[in-house]
JSON list of C-alpha atoms and ligand atoms in Angstrom, two decimals:
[
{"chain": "A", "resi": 238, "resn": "UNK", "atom": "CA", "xyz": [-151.88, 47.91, 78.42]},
{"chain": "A", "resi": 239, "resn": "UNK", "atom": "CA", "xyz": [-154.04, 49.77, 80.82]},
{"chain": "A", "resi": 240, "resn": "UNK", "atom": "CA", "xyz": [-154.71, 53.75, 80.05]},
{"chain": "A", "resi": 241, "resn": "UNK", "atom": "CA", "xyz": [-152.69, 56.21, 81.80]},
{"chain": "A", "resi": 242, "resn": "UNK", "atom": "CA", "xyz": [-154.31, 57.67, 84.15]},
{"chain": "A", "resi": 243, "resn": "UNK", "atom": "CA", "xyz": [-156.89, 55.41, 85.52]},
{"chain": "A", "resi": 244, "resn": "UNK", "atom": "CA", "xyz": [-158.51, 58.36, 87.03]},
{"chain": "A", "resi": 245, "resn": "UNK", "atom": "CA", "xyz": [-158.92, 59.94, 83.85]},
{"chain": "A", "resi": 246, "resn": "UNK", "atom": "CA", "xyz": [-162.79, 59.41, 82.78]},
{"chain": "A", "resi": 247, "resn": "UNK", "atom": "CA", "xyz": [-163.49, 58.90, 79.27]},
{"chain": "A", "resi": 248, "resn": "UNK", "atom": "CA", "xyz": [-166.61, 58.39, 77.86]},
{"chain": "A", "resi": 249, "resn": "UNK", "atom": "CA", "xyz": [-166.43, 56.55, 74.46]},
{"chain": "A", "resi": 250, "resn": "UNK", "atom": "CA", "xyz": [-169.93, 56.50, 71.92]},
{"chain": "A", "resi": 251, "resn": "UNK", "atom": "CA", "xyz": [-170.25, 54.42, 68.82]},
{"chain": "A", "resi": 252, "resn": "UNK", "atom": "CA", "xyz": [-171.43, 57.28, 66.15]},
{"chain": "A", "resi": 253, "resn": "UNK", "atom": "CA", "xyz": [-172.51, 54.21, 63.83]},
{"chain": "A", "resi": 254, "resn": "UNK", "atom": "CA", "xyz": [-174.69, 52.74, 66.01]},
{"chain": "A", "resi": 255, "resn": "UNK", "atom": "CA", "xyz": [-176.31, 56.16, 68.37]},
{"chain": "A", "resi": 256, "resn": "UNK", "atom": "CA", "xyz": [-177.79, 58.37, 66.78]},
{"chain": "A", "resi": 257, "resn": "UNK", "atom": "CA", "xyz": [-178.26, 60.64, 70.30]},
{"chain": "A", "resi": 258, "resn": "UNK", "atom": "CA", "xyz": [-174.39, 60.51, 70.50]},
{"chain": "A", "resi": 259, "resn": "UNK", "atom": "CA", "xyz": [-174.21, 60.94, 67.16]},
{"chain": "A", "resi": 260, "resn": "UNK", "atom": "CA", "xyz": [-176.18, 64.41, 67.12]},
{"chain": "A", "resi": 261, "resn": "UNK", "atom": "CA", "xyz": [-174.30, 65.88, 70.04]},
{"chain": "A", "resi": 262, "resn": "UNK", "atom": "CA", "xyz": [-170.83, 65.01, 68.34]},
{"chain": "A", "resi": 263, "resn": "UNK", "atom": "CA", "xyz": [-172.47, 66.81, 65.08]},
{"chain": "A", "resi": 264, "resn": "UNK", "atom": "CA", "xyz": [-173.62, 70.01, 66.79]},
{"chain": "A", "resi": 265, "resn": "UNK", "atom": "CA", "xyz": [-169.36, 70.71, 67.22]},
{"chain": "A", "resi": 266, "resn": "UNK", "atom": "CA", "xyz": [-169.38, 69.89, 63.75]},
{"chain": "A", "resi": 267, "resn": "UNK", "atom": "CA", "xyz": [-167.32, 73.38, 62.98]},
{"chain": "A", "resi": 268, "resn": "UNK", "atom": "CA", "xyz": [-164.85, 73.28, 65.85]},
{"chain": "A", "resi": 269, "resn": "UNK", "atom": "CA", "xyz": [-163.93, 69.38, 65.23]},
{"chain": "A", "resi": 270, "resn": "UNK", "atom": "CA", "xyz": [-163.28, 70.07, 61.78]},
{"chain": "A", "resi": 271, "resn": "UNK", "atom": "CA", "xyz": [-160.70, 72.69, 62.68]},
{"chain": "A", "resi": 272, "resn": "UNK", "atom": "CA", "xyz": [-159.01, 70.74, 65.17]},
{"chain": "A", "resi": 273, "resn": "UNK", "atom": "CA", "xyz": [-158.96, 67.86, 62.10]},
{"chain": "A", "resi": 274, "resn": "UNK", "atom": "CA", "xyz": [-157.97, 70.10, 59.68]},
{"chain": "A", "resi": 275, "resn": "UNK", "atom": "CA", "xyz": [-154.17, 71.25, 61.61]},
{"chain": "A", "resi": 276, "resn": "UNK", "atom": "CA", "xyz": [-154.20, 68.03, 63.27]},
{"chain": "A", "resi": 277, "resn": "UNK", "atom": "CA", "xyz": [-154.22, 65.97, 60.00]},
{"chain": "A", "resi": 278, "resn": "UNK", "atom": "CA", "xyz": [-152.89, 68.66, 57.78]},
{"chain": "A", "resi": 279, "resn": "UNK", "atom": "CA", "xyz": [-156.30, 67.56, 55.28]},
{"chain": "A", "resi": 280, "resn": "UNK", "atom": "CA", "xyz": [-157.35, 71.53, 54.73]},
{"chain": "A", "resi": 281, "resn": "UNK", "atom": "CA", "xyz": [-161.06, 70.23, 53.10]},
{"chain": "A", "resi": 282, "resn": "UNK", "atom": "CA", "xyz": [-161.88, 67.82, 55.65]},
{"chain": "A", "resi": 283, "resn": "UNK", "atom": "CA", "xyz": [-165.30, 67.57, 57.06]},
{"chain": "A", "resi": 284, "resn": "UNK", "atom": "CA", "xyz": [-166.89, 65.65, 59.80]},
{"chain": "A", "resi": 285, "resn": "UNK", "atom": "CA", "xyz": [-170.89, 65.75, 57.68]},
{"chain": "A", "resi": 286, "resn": "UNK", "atom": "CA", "xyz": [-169.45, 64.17, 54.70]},
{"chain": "A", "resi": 287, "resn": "UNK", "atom": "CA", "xyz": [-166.95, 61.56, 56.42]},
{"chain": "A", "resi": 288, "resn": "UNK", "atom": "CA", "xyz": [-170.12, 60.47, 58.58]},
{"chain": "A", "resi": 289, "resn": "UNK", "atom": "CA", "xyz": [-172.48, 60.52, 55.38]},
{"chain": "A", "resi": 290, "resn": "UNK", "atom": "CA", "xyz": [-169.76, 57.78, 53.58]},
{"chain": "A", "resi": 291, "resn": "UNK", "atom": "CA", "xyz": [-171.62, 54.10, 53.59]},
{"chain": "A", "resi": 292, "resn": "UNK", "atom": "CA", "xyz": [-169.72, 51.98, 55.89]},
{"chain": "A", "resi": 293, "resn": "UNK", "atom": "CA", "xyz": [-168.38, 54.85, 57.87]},
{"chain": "A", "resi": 294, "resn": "UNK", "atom": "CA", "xyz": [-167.48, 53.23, 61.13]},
{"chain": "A", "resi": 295, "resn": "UNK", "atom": "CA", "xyz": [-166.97, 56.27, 63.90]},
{"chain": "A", "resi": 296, "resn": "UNK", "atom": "CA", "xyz": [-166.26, 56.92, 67.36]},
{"chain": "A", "resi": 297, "resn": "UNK", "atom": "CA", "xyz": [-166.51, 60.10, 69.71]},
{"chain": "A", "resi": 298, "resn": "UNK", "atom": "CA", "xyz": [-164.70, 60.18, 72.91]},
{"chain": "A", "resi": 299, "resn": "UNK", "atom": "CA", "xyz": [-165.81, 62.68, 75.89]},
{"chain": "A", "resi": 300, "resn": "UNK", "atom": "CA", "xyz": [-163.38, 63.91, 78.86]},
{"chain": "A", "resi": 301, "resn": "UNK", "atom": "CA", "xyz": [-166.55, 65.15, 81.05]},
{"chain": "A", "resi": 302, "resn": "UNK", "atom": "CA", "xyz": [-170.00, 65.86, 80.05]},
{"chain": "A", "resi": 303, "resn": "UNK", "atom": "CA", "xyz": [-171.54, 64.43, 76.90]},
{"chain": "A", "resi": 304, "resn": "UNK", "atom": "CA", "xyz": [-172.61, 68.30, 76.10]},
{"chain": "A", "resi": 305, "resn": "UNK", "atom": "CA", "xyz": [-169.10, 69.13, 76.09]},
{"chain": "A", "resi": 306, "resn": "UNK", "atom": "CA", "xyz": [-166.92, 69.29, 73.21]},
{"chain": "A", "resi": 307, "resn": "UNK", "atom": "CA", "xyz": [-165.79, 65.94, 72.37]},
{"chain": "A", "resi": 308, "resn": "UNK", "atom": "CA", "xyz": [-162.09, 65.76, 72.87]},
{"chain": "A", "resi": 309, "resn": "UNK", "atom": "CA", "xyz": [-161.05, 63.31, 70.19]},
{"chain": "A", "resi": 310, "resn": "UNK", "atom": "CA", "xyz": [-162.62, 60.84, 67.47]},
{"chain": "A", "resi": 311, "resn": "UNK", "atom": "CA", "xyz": [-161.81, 57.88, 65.22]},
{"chain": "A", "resi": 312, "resn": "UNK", "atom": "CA", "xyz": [-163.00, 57.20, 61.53]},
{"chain": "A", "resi": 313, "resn": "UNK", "atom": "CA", "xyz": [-162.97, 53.93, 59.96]},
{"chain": "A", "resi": 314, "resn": "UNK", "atom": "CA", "xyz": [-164.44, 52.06, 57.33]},
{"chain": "A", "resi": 315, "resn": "UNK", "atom": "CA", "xyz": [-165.75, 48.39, 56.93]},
{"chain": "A", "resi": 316, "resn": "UNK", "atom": "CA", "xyz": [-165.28, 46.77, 53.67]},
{"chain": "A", "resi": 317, "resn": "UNK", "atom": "CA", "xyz": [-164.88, 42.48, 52.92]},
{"chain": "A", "resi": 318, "resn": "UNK", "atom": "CA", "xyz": [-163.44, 41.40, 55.93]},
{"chain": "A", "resi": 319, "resn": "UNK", "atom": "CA", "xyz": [-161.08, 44.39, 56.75]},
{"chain": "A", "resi": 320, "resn": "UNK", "atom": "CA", "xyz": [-161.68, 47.64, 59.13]},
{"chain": "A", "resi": 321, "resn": "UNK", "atom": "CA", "xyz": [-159.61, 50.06, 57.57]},
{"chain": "A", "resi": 322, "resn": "UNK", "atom": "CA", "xyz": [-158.64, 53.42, 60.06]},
{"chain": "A", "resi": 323, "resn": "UNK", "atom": "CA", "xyz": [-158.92, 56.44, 58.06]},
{"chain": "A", "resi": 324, "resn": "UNK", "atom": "CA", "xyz": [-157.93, 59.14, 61.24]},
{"chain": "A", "resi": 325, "resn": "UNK", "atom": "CA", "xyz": [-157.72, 59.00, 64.73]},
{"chain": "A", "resi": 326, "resn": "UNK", "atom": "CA", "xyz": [-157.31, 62.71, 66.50]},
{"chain": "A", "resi": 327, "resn": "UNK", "atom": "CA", "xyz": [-157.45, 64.18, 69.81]},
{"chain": "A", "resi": 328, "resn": "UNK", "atom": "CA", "xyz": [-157.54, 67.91, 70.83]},
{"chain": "A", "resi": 329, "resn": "UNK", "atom": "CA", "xyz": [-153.98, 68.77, 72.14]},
{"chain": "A", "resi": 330, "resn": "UNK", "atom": "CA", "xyz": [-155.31, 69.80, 75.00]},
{"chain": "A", "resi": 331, "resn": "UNK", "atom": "CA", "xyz": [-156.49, 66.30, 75.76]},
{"chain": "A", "resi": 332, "resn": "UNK", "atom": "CA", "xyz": [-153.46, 63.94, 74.87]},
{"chain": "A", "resi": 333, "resn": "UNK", "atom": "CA", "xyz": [-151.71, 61.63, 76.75]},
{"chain": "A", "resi": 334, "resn": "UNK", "atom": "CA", "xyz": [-154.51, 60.61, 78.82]},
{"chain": "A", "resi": 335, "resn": "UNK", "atom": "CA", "xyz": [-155.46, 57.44, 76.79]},
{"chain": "A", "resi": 336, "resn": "UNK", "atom": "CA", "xyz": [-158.28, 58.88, 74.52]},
{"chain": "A", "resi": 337, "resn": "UNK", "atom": "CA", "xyz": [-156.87, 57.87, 71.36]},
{"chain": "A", "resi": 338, "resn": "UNK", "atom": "CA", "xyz": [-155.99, 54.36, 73.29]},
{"chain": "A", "resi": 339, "resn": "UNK", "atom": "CA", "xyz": [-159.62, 54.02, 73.83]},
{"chain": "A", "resi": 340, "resn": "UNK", "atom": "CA", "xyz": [-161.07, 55.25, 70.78]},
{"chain": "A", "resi": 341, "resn": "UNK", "atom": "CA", "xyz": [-158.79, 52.80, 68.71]},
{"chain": "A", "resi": 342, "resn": "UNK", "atom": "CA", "xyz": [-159.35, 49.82, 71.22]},
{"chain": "A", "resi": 343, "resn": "UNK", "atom": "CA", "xyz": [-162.93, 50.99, 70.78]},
{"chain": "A", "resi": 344, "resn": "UNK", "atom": "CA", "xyz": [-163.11, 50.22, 66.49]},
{"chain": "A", "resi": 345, "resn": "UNK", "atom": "CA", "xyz": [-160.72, 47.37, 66.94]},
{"chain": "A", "resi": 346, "resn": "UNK", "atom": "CA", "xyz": [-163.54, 45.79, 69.22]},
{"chain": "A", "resi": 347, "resn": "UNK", "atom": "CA", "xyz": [-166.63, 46.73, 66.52]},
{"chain": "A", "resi": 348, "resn": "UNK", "atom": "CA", "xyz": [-164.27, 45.52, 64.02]},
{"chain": "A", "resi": 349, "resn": "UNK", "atom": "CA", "xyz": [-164.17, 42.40, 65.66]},
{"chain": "A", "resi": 350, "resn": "UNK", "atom": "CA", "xyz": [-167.66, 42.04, 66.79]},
{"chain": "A", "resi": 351, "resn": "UNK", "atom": "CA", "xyz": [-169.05, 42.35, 63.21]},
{"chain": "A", "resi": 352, "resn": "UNK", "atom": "CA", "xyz": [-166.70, 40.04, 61.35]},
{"chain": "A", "resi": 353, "resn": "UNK", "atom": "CA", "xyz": [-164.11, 41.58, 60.34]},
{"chain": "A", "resi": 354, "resn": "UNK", "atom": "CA", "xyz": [-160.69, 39.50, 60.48]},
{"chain": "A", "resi": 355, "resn": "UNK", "atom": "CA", "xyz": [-157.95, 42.79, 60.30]},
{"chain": "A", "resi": 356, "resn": "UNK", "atom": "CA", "xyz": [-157.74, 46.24, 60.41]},
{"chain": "A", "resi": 357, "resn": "UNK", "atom": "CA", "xyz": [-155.28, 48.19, 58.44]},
{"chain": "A", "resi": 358, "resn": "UNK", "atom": "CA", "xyz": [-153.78, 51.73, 58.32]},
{"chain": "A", "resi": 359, "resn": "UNK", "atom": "CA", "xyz": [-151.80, 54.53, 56.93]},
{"chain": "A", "resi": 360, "resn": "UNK", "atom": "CA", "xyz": [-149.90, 56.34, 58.85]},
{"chain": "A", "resi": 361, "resn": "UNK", "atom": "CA", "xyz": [-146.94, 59.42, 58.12]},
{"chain": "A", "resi": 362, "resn": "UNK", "atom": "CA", "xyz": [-143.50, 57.59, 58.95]},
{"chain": "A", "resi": 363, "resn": "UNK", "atom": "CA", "xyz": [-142.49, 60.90, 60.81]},
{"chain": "A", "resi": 364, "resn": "UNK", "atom": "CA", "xyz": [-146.06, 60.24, 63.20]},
{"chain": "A", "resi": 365, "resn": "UNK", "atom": "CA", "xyz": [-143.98, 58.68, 66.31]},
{"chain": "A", "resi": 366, "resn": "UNK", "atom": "CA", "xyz": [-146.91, 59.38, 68.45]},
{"chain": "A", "resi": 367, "resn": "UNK", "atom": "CA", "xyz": [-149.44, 57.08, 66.81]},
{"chain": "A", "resi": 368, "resn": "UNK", "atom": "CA", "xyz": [-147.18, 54.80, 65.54]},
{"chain": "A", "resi": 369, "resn": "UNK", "atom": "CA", "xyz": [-146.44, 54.45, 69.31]},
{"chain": "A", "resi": 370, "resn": "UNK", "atom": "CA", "xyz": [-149.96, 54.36, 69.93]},
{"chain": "A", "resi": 371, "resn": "UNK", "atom": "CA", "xyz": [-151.09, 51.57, 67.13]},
{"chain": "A", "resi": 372, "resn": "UNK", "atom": "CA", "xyz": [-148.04, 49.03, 68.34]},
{"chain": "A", "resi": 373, "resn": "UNK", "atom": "CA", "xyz": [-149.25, 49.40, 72.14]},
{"chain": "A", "resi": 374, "resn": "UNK", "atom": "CA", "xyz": [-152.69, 47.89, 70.50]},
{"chain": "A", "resi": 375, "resn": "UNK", "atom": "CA", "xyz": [-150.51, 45.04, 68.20]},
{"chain": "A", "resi": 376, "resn": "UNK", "atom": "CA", "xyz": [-150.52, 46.55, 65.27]},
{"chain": "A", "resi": 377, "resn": "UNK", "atom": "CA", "xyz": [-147.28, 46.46, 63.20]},
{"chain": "A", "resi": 378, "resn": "UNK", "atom": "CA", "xyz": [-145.64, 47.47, 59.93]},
{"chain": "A", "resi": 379, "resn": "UNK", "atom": "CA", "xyz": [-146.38, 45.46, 56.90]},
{"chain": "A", "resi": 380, "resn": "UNK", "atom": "CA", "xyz": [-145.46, 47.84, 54.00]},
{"chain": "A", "resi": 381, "resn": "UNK", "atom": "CA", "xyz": [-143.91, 51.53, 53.23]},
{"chain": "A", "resi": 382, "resn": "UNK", "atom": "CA", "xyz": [-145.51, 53.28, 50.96]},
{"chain": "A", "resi": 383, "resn": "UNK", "atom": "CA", "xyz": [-143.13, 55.59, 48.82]},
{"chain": "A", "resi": 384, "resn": "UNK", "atom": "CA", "xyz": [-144.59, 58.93, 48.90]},
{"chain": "A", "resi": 385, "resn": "UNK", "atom": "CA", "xyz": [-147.80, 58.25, 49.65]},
{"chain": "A", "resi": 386, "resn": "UNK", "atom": "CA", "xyz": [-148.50, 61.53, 51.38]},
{"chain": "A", "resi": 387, "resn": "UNK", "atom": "CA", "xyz": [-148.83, 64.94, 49.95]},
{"chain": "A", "resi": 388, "resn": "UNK", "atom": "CA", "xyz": [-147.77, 68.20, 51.58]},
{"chain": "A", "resi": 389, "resn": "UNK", "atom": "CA", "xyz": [-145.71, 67.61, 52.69]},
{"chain": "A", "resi": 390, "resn": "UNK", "atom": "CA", "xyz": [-144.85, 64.32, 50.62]},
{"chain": "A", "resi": 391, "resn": "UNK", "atom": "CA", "xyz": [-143.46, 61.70, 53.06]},
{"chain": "A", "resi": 392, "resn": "UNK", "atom": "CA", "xyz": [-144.03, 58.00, 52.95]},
{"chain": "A", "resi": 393, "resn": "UNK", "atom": "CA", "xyz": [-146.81, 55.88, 54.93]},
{"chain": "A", "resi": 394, "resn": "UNK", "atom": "CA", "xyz": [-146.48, 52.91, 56.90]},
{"chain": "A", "resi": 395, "resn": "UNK", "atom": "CA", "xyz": [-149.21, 51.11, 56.56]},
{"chain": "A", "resi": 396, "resn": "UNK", "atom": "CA", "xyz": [-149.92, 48.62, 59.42]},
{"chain": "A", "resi": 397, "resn": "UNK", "atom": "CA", "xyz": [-152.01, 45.94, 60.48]},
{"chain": "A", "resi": 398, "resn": "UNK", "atom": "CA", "xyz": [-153.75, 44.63, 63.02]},
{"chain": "A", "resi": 399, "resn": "UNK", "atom": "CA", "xyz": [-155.48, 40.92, 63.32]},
{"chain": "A", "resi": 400, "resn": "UNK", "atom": "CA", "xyz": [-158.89, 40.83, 64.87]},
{"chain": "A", "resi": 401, "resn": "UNK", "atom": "CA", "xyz": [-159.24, 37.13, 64.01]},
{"chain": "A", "resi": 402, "resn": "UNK", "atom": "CA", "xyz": [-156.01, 34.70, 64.76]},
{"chain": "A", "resi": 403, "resn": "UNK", "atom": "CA", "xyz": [-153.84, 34.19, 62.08]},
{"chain": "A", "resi": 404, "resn": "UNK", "atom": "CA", "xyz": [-155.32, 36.72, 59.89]},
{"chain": "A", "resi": 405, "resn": "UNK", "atom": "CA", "xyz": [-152.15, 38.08, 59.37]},
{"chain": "A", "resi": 406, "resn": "UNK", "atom": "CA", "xyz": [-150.11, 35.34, 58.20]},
{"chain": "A", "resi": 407, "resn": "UNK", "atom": "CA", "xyz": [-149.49, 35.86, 55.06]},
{"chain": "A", "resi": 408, "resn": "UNK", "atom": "CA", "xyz": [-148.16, 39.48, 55.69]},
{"chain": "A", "resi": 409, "resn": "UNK", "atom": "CA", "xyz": [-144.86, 40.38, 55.84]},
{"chain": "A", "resi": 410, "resn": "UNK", "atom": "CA", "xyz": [-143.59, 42.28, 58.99]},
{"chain": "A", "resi": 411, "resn": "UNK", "atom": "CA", "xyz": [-141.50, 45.58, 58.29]},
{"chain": "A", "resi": 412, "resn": "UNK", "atom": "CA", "xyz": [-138.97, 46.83, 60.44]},
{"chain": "A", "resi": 413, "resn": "UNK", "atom": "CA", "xyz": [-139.59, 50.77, 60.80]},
{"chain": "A", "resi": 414, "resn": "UNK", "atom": "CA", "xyz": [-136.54, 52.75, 62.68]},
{"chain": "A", "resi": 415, "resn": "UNK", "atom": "CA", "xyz": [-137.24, 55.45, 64.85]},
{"chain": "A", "resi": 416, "resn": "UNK", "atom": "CA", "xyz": [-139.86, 54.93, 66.84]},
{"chain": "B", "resi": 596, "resn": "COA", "atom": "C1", "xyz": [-151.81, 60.23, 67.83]},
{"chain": "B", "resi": 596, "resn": "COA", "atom": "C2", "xyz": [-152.86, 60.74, 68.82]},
{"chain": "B", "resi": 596, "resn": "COA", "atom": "C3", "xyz": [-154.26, 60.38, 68.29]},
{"chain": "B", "resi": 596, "resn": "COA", "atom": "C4", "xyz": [-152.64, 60.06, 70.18]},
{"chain": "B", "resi": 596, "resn": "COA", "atom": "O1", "xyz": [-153.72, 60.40, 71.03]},
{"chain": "B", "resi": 596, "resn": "COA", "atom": "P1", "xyz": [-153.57, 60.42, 72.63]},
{"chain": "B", "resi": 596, "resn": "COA", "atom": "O2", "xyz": [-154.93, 60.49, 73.21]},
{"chain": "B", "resi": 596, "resn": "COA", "atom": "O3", "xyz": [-152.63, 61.49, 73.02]},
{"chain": "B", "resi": 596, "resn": "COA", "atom": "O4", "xyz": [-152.91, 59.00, 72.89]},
{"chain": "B", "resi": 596, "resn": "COA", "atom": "P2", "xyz": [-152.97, 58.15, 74.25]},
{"chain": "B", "resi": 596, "resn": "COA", "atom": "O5", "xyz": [-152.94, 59.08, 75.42]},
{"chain": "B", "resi": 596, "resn": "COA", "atom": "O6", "xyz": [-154.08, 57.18, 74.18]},
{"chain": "B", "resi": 596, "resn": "COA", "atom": "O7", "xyz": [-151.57, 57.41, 74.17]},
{"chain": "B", "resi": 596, "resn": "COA", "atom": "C5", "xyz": [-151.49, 56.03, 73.89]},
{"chain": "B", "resi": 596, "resn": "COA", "atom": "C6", "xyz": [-150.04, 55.69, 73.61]},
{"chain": "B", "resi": 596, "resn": "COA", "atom": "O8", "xyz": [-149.62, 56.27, 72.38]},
{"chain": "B", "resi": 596, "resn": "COA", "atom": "C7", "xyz": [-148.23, 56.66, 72.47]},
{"chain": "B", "resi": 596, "resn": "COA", "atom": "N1", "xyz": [-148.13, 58.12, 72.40]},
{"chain": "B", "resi": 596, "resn": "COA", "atom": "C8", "xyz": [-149.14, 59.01, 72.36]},
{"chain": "B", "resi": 596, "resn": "COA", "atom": "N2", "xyz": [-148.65, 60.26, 72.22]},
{"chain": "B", "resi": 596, "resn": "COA", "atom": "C9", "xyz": [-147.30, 60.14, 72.18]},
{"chain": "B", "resi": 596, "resn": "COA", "atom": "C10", "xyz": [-146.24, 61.08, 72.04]},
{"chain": "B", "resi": 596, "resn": "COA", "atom": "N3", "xyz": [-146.46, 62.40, 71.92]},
{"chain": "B", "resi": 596, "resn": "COA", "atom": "N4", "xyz": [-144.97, 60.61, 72.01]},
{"chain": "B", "resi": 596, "resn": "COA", "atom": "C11", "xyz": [-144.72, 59.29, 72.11]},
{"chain": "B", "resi": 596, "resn": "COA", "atom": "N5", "xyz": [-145.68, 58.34, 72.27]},
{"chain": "B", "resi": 596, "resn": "COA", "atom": "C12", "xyz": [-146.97, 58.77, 72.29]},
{"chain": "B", "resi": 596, "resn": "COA", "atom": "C13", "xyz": [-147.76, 56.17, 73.81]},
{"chain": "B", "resi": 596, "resn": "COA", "atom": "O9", "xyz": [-147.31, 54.83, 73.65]},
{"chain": "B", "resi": 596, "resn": "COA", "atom": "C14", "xyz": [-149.05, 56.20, 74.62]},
{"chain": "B", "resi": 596, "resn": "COA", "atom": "O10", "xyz": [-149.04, 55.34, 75.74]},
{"chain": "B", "resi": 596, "resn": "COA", "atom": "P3", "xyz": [-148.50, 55.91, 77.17]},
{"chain": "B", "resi": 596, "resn": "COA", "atom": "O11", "xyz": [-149.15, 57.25, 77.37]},
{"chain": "B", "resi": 596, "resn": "COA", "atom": "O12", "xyz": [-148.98, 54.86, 78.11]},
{"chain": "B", "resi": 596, "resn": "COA", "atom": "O13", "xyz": [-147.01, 56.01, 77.02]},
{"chain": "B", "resi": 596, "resn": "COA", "atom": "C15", "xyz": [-152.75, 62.28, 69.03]},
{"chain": "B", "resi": 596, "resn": "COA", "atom": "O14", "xyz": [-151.39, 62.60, 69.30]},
{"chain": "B", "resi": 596, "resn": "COA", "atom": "C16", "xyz": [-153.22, 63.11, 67.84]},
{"chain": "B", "resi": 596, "resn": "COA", "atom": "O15", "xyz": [-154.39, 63.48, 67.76]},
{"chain": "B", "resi": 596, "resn": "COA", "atom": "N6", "xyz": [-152.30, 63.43, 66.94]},
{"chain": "B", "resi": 596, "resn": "COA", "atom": "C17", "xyz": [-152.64, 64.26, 65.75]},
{"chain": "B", "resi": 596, "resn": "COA", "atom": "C18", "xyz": [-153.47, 63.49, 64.74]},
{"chain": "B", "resi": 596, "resn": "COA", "atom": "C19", "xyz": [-152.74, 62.24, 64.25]},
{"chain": "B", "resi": 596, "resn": "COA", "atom": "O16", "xyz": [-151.56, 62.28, 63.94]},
{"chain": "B", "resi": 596, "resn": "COA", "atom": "N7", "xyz": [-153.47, 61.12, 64.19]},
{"chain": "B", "resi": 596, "resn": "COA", "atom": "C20", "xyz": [-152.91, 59.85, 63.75]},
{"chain": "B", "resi": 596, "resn": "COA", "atom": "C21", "xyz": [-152.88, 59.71, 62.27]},
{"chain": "B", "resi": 596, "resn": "COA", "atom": "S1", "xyz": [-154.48, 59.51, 61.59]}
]
């Protein structure tokens, strides 16, 4: 599916793998963790320890200027054969103009290019917008978790992705209403 705006520029950096990229992205440190903080309702969350995890897989999207504020970032993880998506946000300023699109297609396409055969996720059942957003990139629903989220408590679906055909055969496909 192609982005929205095609003349939207956005400049994606592997945070893994660039340690220039990764610096810049660090020196809004502060600002990114507030923006993660009310986007993902996670009130300790920081960007130093999330990139300091082993396997942290991470990437930093820009609307202009690399010097800028990055407008949105995805965290993931590597582990066996699996990429698992811990959080995907994007300022609100800067939605709907294919950032998280591109910073998703962006750790699908590590995940696949280092071996790993799916990626997986957990997402609030209420979270239309990136629900929307992981089944435009073929992801879908393979299991509800009751109550997996805290404050407020709501369930997860967690959904999956194959990077490798027929990873995902022996999951079962969950029918989710309402989005
Ligand atoms: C979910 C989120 C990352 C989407 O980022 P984004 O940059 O706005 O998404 P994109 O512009 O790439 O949109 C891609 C697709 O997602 C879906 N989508 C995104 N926002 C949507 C919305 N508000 N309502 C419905 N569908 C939406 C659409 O299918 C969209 O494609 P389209 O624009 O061609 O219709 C962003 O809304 C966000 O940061 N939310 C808060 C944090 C969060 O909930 N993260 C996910 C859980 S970890």
């Amino acid at each position: 599916m192609p982005d929205r705006d095609p003349a939207v520029t956005v400049r994606v950096a592997r945070l893994h793998a660039d340690d220039a990229a990764r610096a810049a992205f660090l020196a809004h440190a502060p600002a990114l963790d507030e923006l993660a903080r009310s986007a993902l309702s996670e009130h300790d969350f920081s960007l130093e320890v999330e990139l300091s995890r082993p396997f942290f897989r991470a990437c930093a999207a820009w609307l202009g200027d690399a010097g800028e504020r990055p407008a949105g970032f995805i965290l993931a993880a590597i582990g066996a054969d699996e990429l698992h998506i811990h959080s995907v946000v994007v300022d609100p300023r800067a939605r709907r103009l294919g950032l998280g699109r591109a910073l998703t297609r962006a750790a699908l396409e590590d995940g696949a290019a280092t071996g790993q055969r799916i990626a997986l996720l957990e997402v609030r059942r209420s979270n239309t917008a990136a629900i929307r957003l992981y089944r435009s990139l073929d992801f879908v629903a393979v299991r509800v978790r009751r109550d997996y989220y805290a404050d407020p408590r709501e369930d997860a679906v967690e959904m999956a992705c194959e990077l490798e055909p027929g990873a995902l055969a022996g999951f079962d496909v969950v029918e989710v209403g309402g989005t």
